[in-house]
PDB file of C-alpha atoms and ligand atoms in Angstrom:
ATOM      1  CA  MET G  23      -0.033   0.015   0.029  1.00 82.00           C
ATOM      2  CA  GLN G  24       1.314   3.454  -0.873  1.00 92.00           C
ATOM      3  CA  ALA G  25       2.193   5.593   2.220  1.00 97.00           C
ATOM      4  CA  TRP G  26       1.231   9.280   2.622  1.00 98.00           C
ATOM      5  CA  VAL G  27       3.293  11.984   4.288  1.00 98.00           C
ATOM      6  CA  ILE G  28       1.395  15.227   4.506  1.00 98.00           C
ATOM      7  CA  GLY G  29       2.836  18.552   5.860  1.00 98.00           C
ATOM      8  CA  ASN G  30       0.343  20.732   7.688  1.00 98.00           C
ATOM      9  CA  TRP G  31       1.831  24.211   7.581  1.00 98.00           C
ATOM     10  CA  LYS G  32      -0.909  25.692   9.720  1.00 98.00           C
ATOM     11  CA  GLN G  33      -0.625  29.517   9.976  1.00 98.00           C
ATOM     12  CA  ASN G  34       3.032  29.381   8.695  1.00 98.00           C
ATOM     13  CA  PRO G  35       5.302  30.657   7.159  1.00 98.00           C
ATOM     14  CA  ALA G  36       4.827  34.372   7.962  1.00 98.00           C
ATOM     15  CA  THR G  37       5.439  35.834   4.497  1.00 98.00           C
ATOM     16  CA  SER G  38       5.306  34.927   0.753  1.00 97.00           C
ATOM     17  CA  HIS G  39       9.006  35.313   0.747  1.00 98.00           C
ATOM     18  CA  ASP G  40       9.397  32.622   3.466  1.00 98.00           C
ATOM     19  CA  VAL G  41       6.883  30.390   1.538  1.00 98.00           C
ATOM     20  CA  ASN G  42       9.045  30.627  -1.581  1.00 97.00           C
ATOM     21  CA  ALA G  43      12.213  29.824   0.395  1.00 98.00           C
ATOM     22  CA  LEU G  44      10.564  26.668   1.845  1.00 98.00           C
ATOM     23  CA  MET G  45       9.316  25.723  -1.630  1.00 98.00           C
ATOM     24  CA  ASP G  46      12.811  26.226  -3.038  1.00 98.00           C
ATOM     25  CA  ASP G  47      14.252  23.890  -0.439  1.00 98.00           C
ATOM     26  CA  LEU G  48      11.474  21.292  -0.898  1.00 98.00           C
ATOM     27  CA  LEU G  49      11.554  21.289  -4.627  1.00 97.00           C
ATOM     28  CA  THR G  50      15.356  21.189  -4.888  1.00 97.00           C
ATOM     29  CA  ALA G  51      15.521  18.222  -2.473  1.00 95.00           C
ATOM     30  CA  VAL G  52      12.632  16.364  -4.147  1.00 95.00           C
ATOM     31  CA  THR G  53      14.107  16.853  -7.626  1.00 92.00           C
ATOM     32  CA  ALA G  54      17.543  15.635  -6.452  1.00 91.00           C
ATOM     33  CA  GLU G  55      16.065  12.624  -4.707  1.00 86.00           C
ATOM     34  CA  GLU G  56      13.943  11.695  -7.747  1.00 84.00           C
ATOM     35  CA  SER G  57      16.900  11.817 -10.087  1.00 84.00           C
ATOM     36  CA  THR G  58      18.903   9.598  -7.725  1.00 84.00           C
ATOM     37  CA  ARG G  59      15.991   7.180  -7.555  1.00 77.00           C
ATOM     38  CA  ALA G  60      15.704   7.189 -11.326  1.00 73.00           C
ATOM     39  CA  GLY G  61      13.304   4.379 -12.216  1.00 68.00           C
ATOM     40  CA  THR G  62      13.029   2.637  -8.861  1.00 76.00           C
ATOM     41  CA  ALA G  63       9.635   2.662  -7.319  1.00 74.00           C
ATOM     42  CA  LYS G  64       8.461   5.310  -4.839  1.00 81.00           C
ATOM     43  CA  HIS G  65       6.204   4.149  -2.031  1.00 89.00           C
ATOM     44  CA  CYS G  66       5.362   7.434  -0.336  1.00 95.00           C
ATOM     45  CA  GLN G  67       3.065  10.184  -1.689  1.00 97.00           C
ATOM     46  CA  LEU G  68       4.002  13.679  -0.392  1.00 97.00           C
ATOM     47  CA  MET G  69       1.505  16.424   0.097  1.00 98.00           C
ATOM     48  CA  ILE G  70       1.613  19.852   1.680  1.00 98.00           C
ATOM     49  CA  ALA G  71      -1.200  21.916   3.134  1.00 98.00           C
ATOM     50  CA  PRO G  72      -0.270  25.645   2.988  1.00 98.00           C
ATOM     51  CA  SER G  73      -2.531  28.297   4.419  1.00 98.00           C
ATOM     52  CA  CYS G  74      -5.271  29.510   2.106  1.00 97.00           C
ATOM     53  CA  ILE G  75      -3.488  32.814   1.322  1.00 97.00           C
ATOM     54  CA  HIS G  76      -0.464  30.925   0.020  1.00 98.00           C
ATOM     55  CA  MET G  77      -2.264  28.054  -1.739  1.00 97.00           C
ATOM     56  CA  ALA G  78      -2.202  29.442  -5.287  1.00 97.00           C
ATOM     57  CA  ALA G  79       1.429  30.444  -5.178  1.00 97.00           C
ATOM     58  CA  ALA G  80       2.520  27.130  -3.594  1.00 98.00           C
ATOM     59  CA  SER G  81       0.417  24.949  -5.898  1.00 98.00           C
ATOM     60  CA  ALA G  82       1.837  26.854  -8.950  1.00 97.00           C
ATOM     61  CA  ARG G  83       5.315  26.027  -7.825  1.00 97.00           C
ATOM     62  CA  LEU G  84       4.255  22.303  -7.479  1.00 97.00           C
ATOM     63  CA  GLN G  85       3.189  21.992 -11.109  1.00 95.00           C
ATOM     64  CA  GLY G  86       5.140  19.181 -12.725  1.00 93.00           C
ATOM     65  CA  SER G  87       6.438  17.906  -9.401  1.00 95.00           C
ATOM     66  CA  SER G  88       5.164  14.720  -7.614  1.00 95.00           C
ATOM     67  CA  VAL G  89       4.080  16.696  -4.546  1.00 97.00           C
ATOM     68  CA  LEU G  90       0.354  17.368  -4.130  1.00 98.00           C
ATOM     69  CA  CYS G  91      -1.380  20.367  -2.550  1.00 98.00           C
ATOM     70  CA  ALA G  92      -4.096  20.300   0.072  1.00 98.00           C
ATOM     71  CA  ALA G  93      -6.191  22.957   1.794  1.00 98.00           C
ATOM     72  CA  GLN G  94      -6.247  22.977   5.650  1.00 98.00           C
ATOM     73  CA  ASP G  95     -10.005  23.448   5.691  1.00 98.00           C
ATOM     74  CA  ILE G  96     -13.027  24.370   3.611  1.00 98.00           C
ATOM     75  CA  SER G  97     -16.345  26.082   4.228  1.00 98.00           C
ATOM     76  CA  ALA G  98     -19.185  24.039   5.706  1.00 98.00           C
ATOM     77  CA  HIS G  99     -21.744  26.547   4.393  1.00 98.00           C
ATOM     78  CA  SER G 100     -21.316  26.340   0.719  1.00 98.00           C
ATOM     79  CA  ALA G 101     -19.238  24.122  -1.682  1.00 98.00           C
ATOM     80  CA  THR G 102     -19.174  27.083  -4.115  1.00 98.00           C
ATOM     81  CA  THR G 103     -19.930  30.799  -3.373  1.00 98.00           C
ATOM     82  CA  GLY G 104     -22.058  32.710  -0.890  1.00 98.00           C
ATOM     83  CA  ALA G 105     -22.193  35.335   1.917  1.00 98.00           C
ATOM     84  CA  TYR G 106     -19.781  33.606   4.293  1.00 98.00           C
ATOM     85  CA  THR G 107     -17.178  36.139   5.278  1.00 98.00           C
ATOM     86  CA  GLY G 108     -13.813  34.633   5.983  1.00 96.00           C
ATOM     87  CA  ASP G 109     -14.589  31.219   4.537  1.00 97.00           C
ATOM     88  CA  CYS G 110     -12.915  29.551   1.537  1.00 98.00           C
ATOM     89  CA  SER G 111     -15.106  27.046  -0.351  1.00 98.00           C
ATOM     90  CA  ALA G 112     -14.167  23.685  -1.744  1.00 98.00           C
ATOM     91  CA  GLN G 113     -14.548  25.179  -5.223  1.00 98.00           C
ATOM     92  CA  GLN G 114     -12.201  28.096  -4.374  1.00 98.00           C
ATOM     93  CA  VAL G 115      -9.446  25.931  -2.848  1.00 98.00           C
ATOM     94  CA  THR G 116      -9.768  23.552  -5.910  1.00 98.00           C
ATOM     95  CA  ASP G 117      -9.416  26.472  -8.185  1.00 98.00           C
ATOM     96  CA  ALA G 118      -6.322  27.590  -6.323  1.00 98.00           C
ATOM     97  CA  GLY G 119      -4.692  24.127  -6.843  1.00 98.00           C
ATOM     98  CA  ALA G 120      -5.779  21.907  -3.920  1.00 98.00           C
ATOM     99  CA  ILE G 121      -6.571  18.316  -4.730  1.00 98.00           C
ATOM    100  CA  TRP G 122      -7.250  17.348  -1.102  1.00 98.00           C
ATOM    101  CA  THR G 123      -8.407  19.159   2.083  1.00 98.00           C
ATOM    102  CA  LEU G 124      -7.904  18.499   5.747  1.00 98.00           C
ATOM    103  CA  ILE G 125     -11.035  18.711   7.900  1.00 98.00           C
ATOM    104  CA  GLY G 126     -11.648  18.327  11.630  1.00 98.00           C
ATOM    105  CA  HIS G 127      -8.107  19.220  12.792  1.00 98.00           C
ATOM    106  CA  SER G 128      -8.120  19.416  16.589  1.00 97.00           C
ATOM    107  CA  GLU G 129      -7.166  23.109  16.315  1.00 97.00           C
ATOM    108  CA  ARG G 130     -10.347  23.756  14.268  1.00 97.00           C
ATOM    109  CA  ARG G 131     -12.449  21.728  16.765  1.00 96.00           C
ATOM    110  CA  GLN G 132     -10.805  23.568  19.722  1.00 96.00           C
ATOM    111  CA  TYR G 133     -10.597  27.195  18.515  1.00 96.00           C
ATOM    112  CA  HIS G 134     -13.590  27.219  16.149  1.00 96.00           C
ATOM    113  CA  GLN G 135     -15.934  24.792  18.040  1.00 96.00           C
ATOM    114  CA  GLU G 136     -16.373  22.628  14.983  1.00 96.00           C
ATOM    115  CA  SER G 137     -19.325  20.290  15.538  1.00 95.00           C
ATOM    116  CA  HIS G 138     -20.238  16.892  14.215  1.00 95.00           C
ATOM    117  CA  ASP G 139     -22.880  18.430  11.914  1.00 96.00           C
ATOM    118  CA  LEU G 140     -20.542  20.975  10.557  1.00 97.00           C
ATOM    119  CA  LEU G 141     -17.997  18.280   9.661  1.00 98.00           C
ATOM    120  CA  VAL G 142     -20.623  16.260   7.886  1.00 97.00           C
ATOM    121  CA  GLN G 143     -21.355  19.352   5.744  1.00 97.00           C
ATOM    122  CA  LYS G 144     -17.689  19.910   5.053  1.00 98.00           C
ATOM    123  CA  LEU G 145     -17.290  16.284   3.978  1.00 97.00           C
ATOM    124  CA  ASP G 146     -20.218  16.608   1.730  1.00 96.00           C
ATOM    125  CA  ASN G 147     -18.933  19.964   0.285  1.00 97.00           C
ATOM    126  CA  GLY G 148     -15.486  18.585  -0.300  1.00 98.00           C
ATOM    127  CA  LEU G 149     -16.822  15.513  -2.079  1.00 95.00           C
ATOM    128  CA  LYS G 150     -19.100  17.713  -4.304  1.00 95.00           C
ATOM    129  CA  GLN G 151     -15.997  19.394  -5.624  1.00 97.00           C
ATOM    130  CA  ASN G 152     -14.137  16.112  -6.071  1.00 97.00           C
ATOM    131  CA  LEU G 153     -11.627  16.990  -3.290  1.00 98.00           C
ATOM    132  CA  GLY G 154      -9.976  14.170  -1.331  1.00 98.00           C
ATOM    133  CA  ILE G 155     -10.618  14.488   2.365  1.00 98.00           C
ATOM    134  CA  VAL G 156      -8.186  13.983   5.230  1.00 98.00           C
ATOM    135  CA  LEU G 157     -10.448  13.608   8.261  1.00 98.00           C
ATOM    136  CA  CYS G 158      -8.482  14.367  11.466  1.00 98.00           C
ATOM    137  CA  ILE G 159      -9.596  12.682  14.701  1.00 98.00           C
ATOM    138  CA  GLY G 160      -8.092  12.153  18.146  1.00 98.00           C
ATOM    139  CA  GLU G 161      -8.685  12.346  21.830  1.00 98.00           C
ATOM    140  CA  THR G 162      -7.566  14.977  24.335  1.00 98.00           C
ATOM    141  CA  GLN G 163      -5.130  14.221  27.191  1.00 98.00           C
ATOM    142  CA  ALA G 164      -8.081  14.064  29.684  1.00 98.00           C
ATOM    143  CA  GLN G 165      -9.906  11.585  27.446  1.00 98.00           C
ATOM    144  CA  TYR G 166      -6.768   9.492  27.008  1.00 98.00           C
ATOM    145  CA  ASP G 167      -6.235   9.512  30.724  1.00 98.00           C
ATOM    146  CA  ALA G 168      -9.839   8.412  31.322  1.00 98.00           C
ATOM    147  CA  GLU G 169      -9.360   5.590  28.761  1.00 98.00           C
ATOM    148  CA  GLN G 170     -12.094   7.038  26.567  1.00 98.00           C
ATOM    149  CA  THR G 171     -10.054   7.046  23.331  1.00 98.00           C
ATOM    150  CA  PHE G 172     -12.210   4.578  21.392  1.00 98.00           C
ATOM    151  CA  ASP G 173     -15.447   6.148  22.520  1.00 98.00           C
ATOM    152  CA  VAL G 174     -14.175   9.500  21.256  1.00 98.00           C
ATOM    153  CA  LEU G 175     -13.074   8.074  17.980  1.00 98.00           C
ATOM    154  CA  ASP G 176     -16.475   6.348  17.580  1.00 98.00           C
ATOM    155  CA  GLU G 177     -18.174   9.730  17.900  1.00 98.00           C
ATOM    156  CA  GLN G 178     -15.765  11.463  15.500  1.00 98.00           C
ATOM    157  CA  LEU G 179     -15.938   8.618  12.953  1.00 98.00           C
ATOM    158  CA  ALA G 180     -19.645   8.760  12.937  1.00 98.00           C
ATOM    159  CA  VAL G 181     -19.524  11.679  10.508  1.00 97.00           C
ATOM    160  CA  ILE G 182     -18.536   9.202   7.811  1.00 97.00           C
ATOM    161  CA  LYS G 183     -21.435   6.916   8.610  1.00 96.00           C
ATOM    162  CA  GLU G 184     -23.815   9.901   8.546  1.00 95.00           C
ATOM    163  CA  LEU G 185     -22.371  11.111   5.214  1.00 94.00           C
ATOM    164  CA  LEU G 186     -22.796   7.707   3.613  1.00 93.00           C
ATOM    165  CA  GLU G 187     -26.422   7.526   4.746  1.00 90.00           C
ATOM    166  CA  GLN G 188     -27.090  11.000   3.506  1.00 88.00           C
ATOM    167  CA  GLN G 189     -25.621  10.303   0.194  1.00 83.00           C
ATOM    168  CA  ALA G 190     -27.387   6.970  -0.093  1.00 81.00           C
ATOM    169  CA  ASN G 191     -30.716   8.695   0.734  1.00 82.00           C
ATOM    170  CA  GLN G 192     -29.994  11.398  -1.859  1.00 78.00           C
ATOM    171  CA  GLN G 193     -29.261   8.824  -4.485  1.00 73.00           C
ATOM    172  CA  SER G 194     -32.109   6.392  -3.738  1.00 71.00           C
ATOM    173  CA  GLY G 195     -34.665   8.628  -2.035  1.00 60.00           C
ATOM    174  CA  GLN G 196     -35.179   6.021   0.632  1.00 55.00           C
ATOM    175  CA  GLN G 197     -33.862   5.408   4.164  1.00 51.00           C
ATOM    176  CA  SER G 198     -31.555   2.618   3.233  1.00 51.00           C
ATOM    177  CA  ALA G 199     -27.981   1.459   3.797  1.00 47.00           C
ATOM    178  CA  ALA G 200     -25.334   3.121   1.691  1.00 48.00           C
ATOM    179  CA  PRO G 201     -25.125   1.586  -1.854  1.00 59.00           C
ATOM    180  CA  SER G 202     -21.635   0.194  -2.551  1.00 75.00           C
ATOM    181  CA  ASP G 203     -20.936   2.684  -5.264  1.00 82.00           C
ATOM    182  CA  VAL G 204     -21.125   5.641  -2.884  1.00 85.00           C
ATOM    183  CA  ALA G 205     -18.841   3.848  -0.424  1.00 92.00           C
ATOM    184  CA  VAL G 206     -16.377   2.984  -3.226  1.00 93.00           C
ATOM    185  CA  THR G 207     -16.224   6.660  -4.252  1.00 92.00           C
ATOM    186  CA  LEU G 208     -15.596   7.662  -0.647  1.00 94.00           C
ATOM    187  CA  SER G 209     -12.965   4.994  -0.180  1.00 96.00           C
ATOM    188  CA  GLU G 210     -10.893   6.536  -2.959  1.00 96.00           C
ATOM    189  CA  ARG G 211     -11.180  10.032  -1.611  1.00 97.00           C
ATOM    190  CA  LEU G 212     -10.828   9.545   2.114  1.00 98.00           C
ATOM    191  CA  ILE G 213      -7.833   9.406   4.443  1.00 98.00           C
ATOM    192  CA  ILE G 214      -8.045   9.316   8.270  1.00 98.00           C
ATOM    193  CA  ALA G 215      -5.398  11.033  10.297  1.00 98.00           C
ATOM    194  CA  TYR G 216      -5.307   9.852  13.935  1.00 98.00           C
ATOM    195  CA  GLU G 217      -3.890  12.635  15.918  1.00 98.00           C
ATOM    196  CA  PRO G 218      -4.038  12.444  19.740  1.00 98.00           C
ATOM    197  CA  VAL G 219      -4.526  16.159  20.738  1.00 98.00           C
ATOM    198  CA  TRP G 220      -1.893  15.742  23.538  1.00 98.00           C
ATOM    199  CA  ALA G 221       0.734  14.654  21.066  1.00 98.00           C
ATOM    200  CA  ILE G 222       0.349  17.605  18.684  1.00 98.00           C
ATOM    201  CA  GLY G 223       3.290  20.062  18.929  1.00 97.00           C
ATOM    202  CA  THR G 224       4.212  18.752  22.437  1.00 97.00           C
ATOM    203  CA  GLY G 225       6.985  16.318  21.704  1.00 97.00           C
ATOM    204  CA  LYS G 226       4.951  13.637  23.619  1.00 97.00           C
ATOM    205  CA  VAL G 227       4.046  10.531  21.509  1.00 98.00           C
ATOM    206  CA  PRO G 228       2.054   7.412  22.189  1.00 98.00           C
ATOM    207  CA  THR G 229       3.934   4.160  21.811  1.00 98.00           C
ATOM    208  CA  VAL G 230       3.903   2.563  18.356  1.00 98.00           C
ATOM    209  CA  ALA G 231       1.935  -0.352  19.844  1.00 98.00           C
ATOM    210  CA  GLU G 232      -0.749   2.143  21.121  1.00 98.00           C
ATOM    211  CA  VAL G 233      -0.970   3.864  17.729  1.00 98.00           C
ATOM    212  CA  SER G 234      -1.046   0.527  15.953  1.00 98.00           C
ATOM    213  CA  ALA G 235      -3.939  -0.785  18.156  1.00 98.00           C
ATOM    214  CA  THR G 236      -5.845   2.473  17.615  1.00 98.00           C
ATOM    215  CA  HIS G 237      -5.396   2.352  13.866  1.00 98.00           C
ATOM    216  CA  LYS G 238      -6.666  -1.264  13.847  1.00 98.00           C
ATOM    217  CA  TYR G 239      -9.654  -0.089  15.690  1.00 98.00           C
ATOM    218  CA  ILE G 240     -10.234   2.834  13.268  1.00 98.00           C
ATOM    219  CA  LYS G 241      -9.885   0.508  10.274  1.00 98.00           C
ATOM    220  CA  GLN G 242     -12.327  -1.985  11.690  1.00 98.00           C
ATOM    221  CA  THR G 243     -14.842   0.718  12.601  1.00 98.00           C
ATOM    222  CA  ILE G 244     -14.922   2.353   9.182  1.00 98.00           C
ATOM    223  CA  SER G 245     -15.050  -1.045   7.497  1.00 97.00           C
ATOM    224  CA  SER G 246     -18.080  -1.832   9.532  1.00 97.00           C
ATOM    225  CA  PHE G 247     -19.810   1.208   7.951  1.00 96.00           C
ATOM    226  CA  ALA G 248     -19.224  -0.084   4.437  1.00 95.00           C
ATOM    227  CA  ALA G 249     -16.842  -2.783   3.280  1.00 95.00           C
ATOM    228  CA  PRO G 250     -15.038  -0.623   0.605  1.00 95.00           C
ATOM    229  CA  LEU G 251     -13.800   1.586   3.370  1.00 97.00           C
ATOM    230  CA  SER G 252     -11.392  -1.226   4.471  1.00 97.00           C
ATOM    231  CA  THR G 253      -8.893   0.266   1.994  1.00 97.00           C
ATOM    232  CA  VAL G 254      -8.790   3.702   3.484  1.00 98.00           C
ATOM    233  CA  SER G 255      -5.330   4.837   4.668  1.00 98.00           C
ATOM    234  CA  VAL G 256      -4.981   5.786   8.371  1.00 98.00           C
ATOM    235  CA  LEU G 257      -2.113   8.169   9.166  1.00 98.00           C
ATOM    236  CA  TYR G 258      -0.634   9.043  12.484  1.00 98.00           C
ATOM    237  CA  GLY G 259      -0.047  12.661  13.500  1.00 98.00           C
ATOM    238  CA  GLY G 260       1.441  14.202  16.624  1.00 98.00           C
ATOM    239  CA  SER G 261       5.151  15.126  17.108  1.00 98.00           C
ATOM    240  CA  VAL G 262       6.426  13.007  14.241  1.00 98.00           C
ATOM    241  CA  ASN G 263       9.987  13.861  13.423  1.00 98.00           C
ATOM    242  CA  ALA G 264      13.004  12.656  11.611  1.00 98.00           C
ATOM    243  CA  ASP G 265      14.156  10.642  14.624  1.00 98.00           C
ATOM    244  CA  ASN G 266      10.922   8.761  15.446  1.00 98.00           C
ATOM    245  CA  ALA G 267       9.523   8.355  11.890  1.00 98.00           C
ATOM    246  CA  ASP G 268      11.193   4.989  11.272  1.00 98.00           C
ATOM    247  CA  SER G 269       9.473   3.424  14.285  1.00 98.00           C
ATOM    248  CA  PHE G 270       5.954   4.564  13.119  1.00 98.00           C
ATOM    249  CA  ALA G 271       6.703   3.612   9.524  1.00 98.00           C
ATOM    250  CA  ALA G 272       7.706   0.091  10.475  1.00 98.00           C
ATOM    251  CA  ASP G 273       4.221  -0.724  11.754  1.00 98.00           C
ATOM    252  CA  SER G 274       1.862  -2.276   9.166  1.00 97.00           C
ATOM    253  CA  MET G 275      -1.148  -0.400  10.609  1.00 98.00           C
ATOM    254  CA  ILE G 276       0.383   3.028  10.132  1.00 98.00           C
ATOM    255  CA  ASP G 277      -0.063   4.110   6.538  1.00 98.00           C
ATOM    256  CA  GLY G 278       1.755   7.453   6.806  1.00 98.00           C
ATOM    257  CA  ALA G 279       2.099  10.593   8.851  1.00 98.00           C
ATOM    258  CA  LEU G 280       0.467  14.020   9.212  1.00 98.00           C
ATOM    259  CA  VAL G 281       3.229  16.288  10.165  1.00 98.00           C
ATOM    260  CA  GLY G 282       3.025  19.822  11.606  1.00 98.00           C
ATOM    261  CA  GLY G 283       6.242  21.459  12.997  1.00 98.00           C
ATOM    262  CA  ALA G 284       8.637  19.112  11.119  1.00 98.00           C
ATOM    263  CA  SER G 285       7.055  19.886   7.844  1.00 98.00           C
ATOM    264  CA  LEU G 286       8.385  23.498   7.998  1.00 98.00           C
ATOM    265  CA  LYS G 287      11.854  22.360   7.182  1.00 98.00           C
ATOM    266  CA  ALA G 288      12.372  20.461   3.894  1.00 97.00           C
ATOM    267  CA  GLU G 289      15.076  18.363   5.461  1.00 97.00           C
ATOM    268  CA  SER G 290      13.050  16.947   8.357  1.00 98.00           C
ATOM    269  CA  PHE G 291       9.890  16.662   6.189  1.00 98.00           C
ATOM    270  CA  LEU G 292      11.682  14.667   3.525  1.00 97.00           C
ATOM    271  CA  ALA G 293      13.481  12.473   6.124  1.00 97.00           C
ATOM    272  CA  ILE G 294      10.074  11.449   7.420  1.00 98.00           C
ATOM    273  CA  ALA G 295       8.874  10.734   3.879  1.00 97.00           C
ATOM    274  CA  GLU G 296      12.043   8.675   3.263  1.00 96.00           C
ATOM    275  CA  ALA G 297      11.364   6.601   6.510  1.00 97.00           C
ATOM    276  CA  PHE G 298       7.940   5.623   5.021  1.00 97.00           C
ATOM    277  CA  ASN G 299       9.348   5.117   1.559  1.00 95.00           C
ATOM    278  CA  ARG G 300      11.856   2.608   2.885  1.00 93.00           C
ATOM    279  CA  ALA G 301       9.422   0.821   5.191  1.00 95.00           C
ATOM    280  CA  LYS G 302       6.600   0.417   2.750  1.00 92.00           C
ATOM    281  CA  THR G 303       8.339  -1.393  -0.011  1.00 79.00           C
TER     282      THR G 303
HETATM  283  C1  PEP X 411      -0.559  18.560  13.400  1.00 71.39           C
HETATM  284  O1  PEP X 411      -0.913  19.661  13.800  1.00 71.39           O
HETATM  285  O2  PEP X 411      -1.339  18.084  12.532  1.00 71.39           O
HETATM  286  C2  PEP X 411       0.655  18.011  13.873  1.00 71.39           C
HETATM  287  C3  PEP X 411       0.722  16.655  13.790  1.00 71.39           C
HETATM  288  O3  PEP X 411       1.579  18.799  14.444  1.00 71.39           O
HETATM  289  P1  PEP X 411       3.015  18.331  15.030  1.00 71.39           P
HETATM  290  O4  PEP X 411       3.582  17.459  14.080  1.00 71.39           O
HETATM  291  O5  PEP X 411       3.731  19.680  15.161  1.00 71.39           O
HETATM  292  O6  PEP X 411       2.760  17.663  16.298  1.00 71.39           O
END
């Protein structure tokens, strides 16, 4: 299975000049690595998620490279246009060069009080514009300490079940289970990123065994919604760096990484990608 390493730049870098410098470093290193590899298979797909303001410039620089571009978020209110001050729609980020979008990042849930219903709308809007969706889920420290991780994940993953039911109802006009074609389409456009909130930007990480067991649970849960979802990749995010990437990459349940801080330096980002590339041969 192909691995994914996705860089979430969040509200960084500060200026267009700094974005260009990061893109220079990234593209120089990717081009050099690809010419060394010449003909040998690559097992890791790279993607970056710049902030909306830098999306068009970053995606223009990525033209002709193997690196994909994602948005960090999309509007829940409209997939296209409308009176939603401050929002960027799925159509607008697609027009700016995004192929995928993150949704449900814990920072959106925490600082913007993103609800379950809002995320169902975002999922729907993204799919309407043919975007791939990286759905971020994960428990807080208090929930982890109270051993509520799987309960929290059940609630957060329920947006997928609801979306499947909604789409099935739209297609069939009846209250029935999701037809397999809807689930097949979703399976091709969905990635889950498991990110324990307490591991994001803290330097604290769960053990690989814990992540592996949690990913197994996520895979089983989404497969129970619809069999085609058994092929969906599940990435780990939370303080992944060049030093610990090998250990995560070696586990068969971990299909890649969503990387925050370490994605802001080409060297550490590409070292993480290389760890997954080596491990997933
Ligand atoms: C993130 O915010 O998605 C993330 C994983 O951040 P970091 O790698 O900095 O922990």
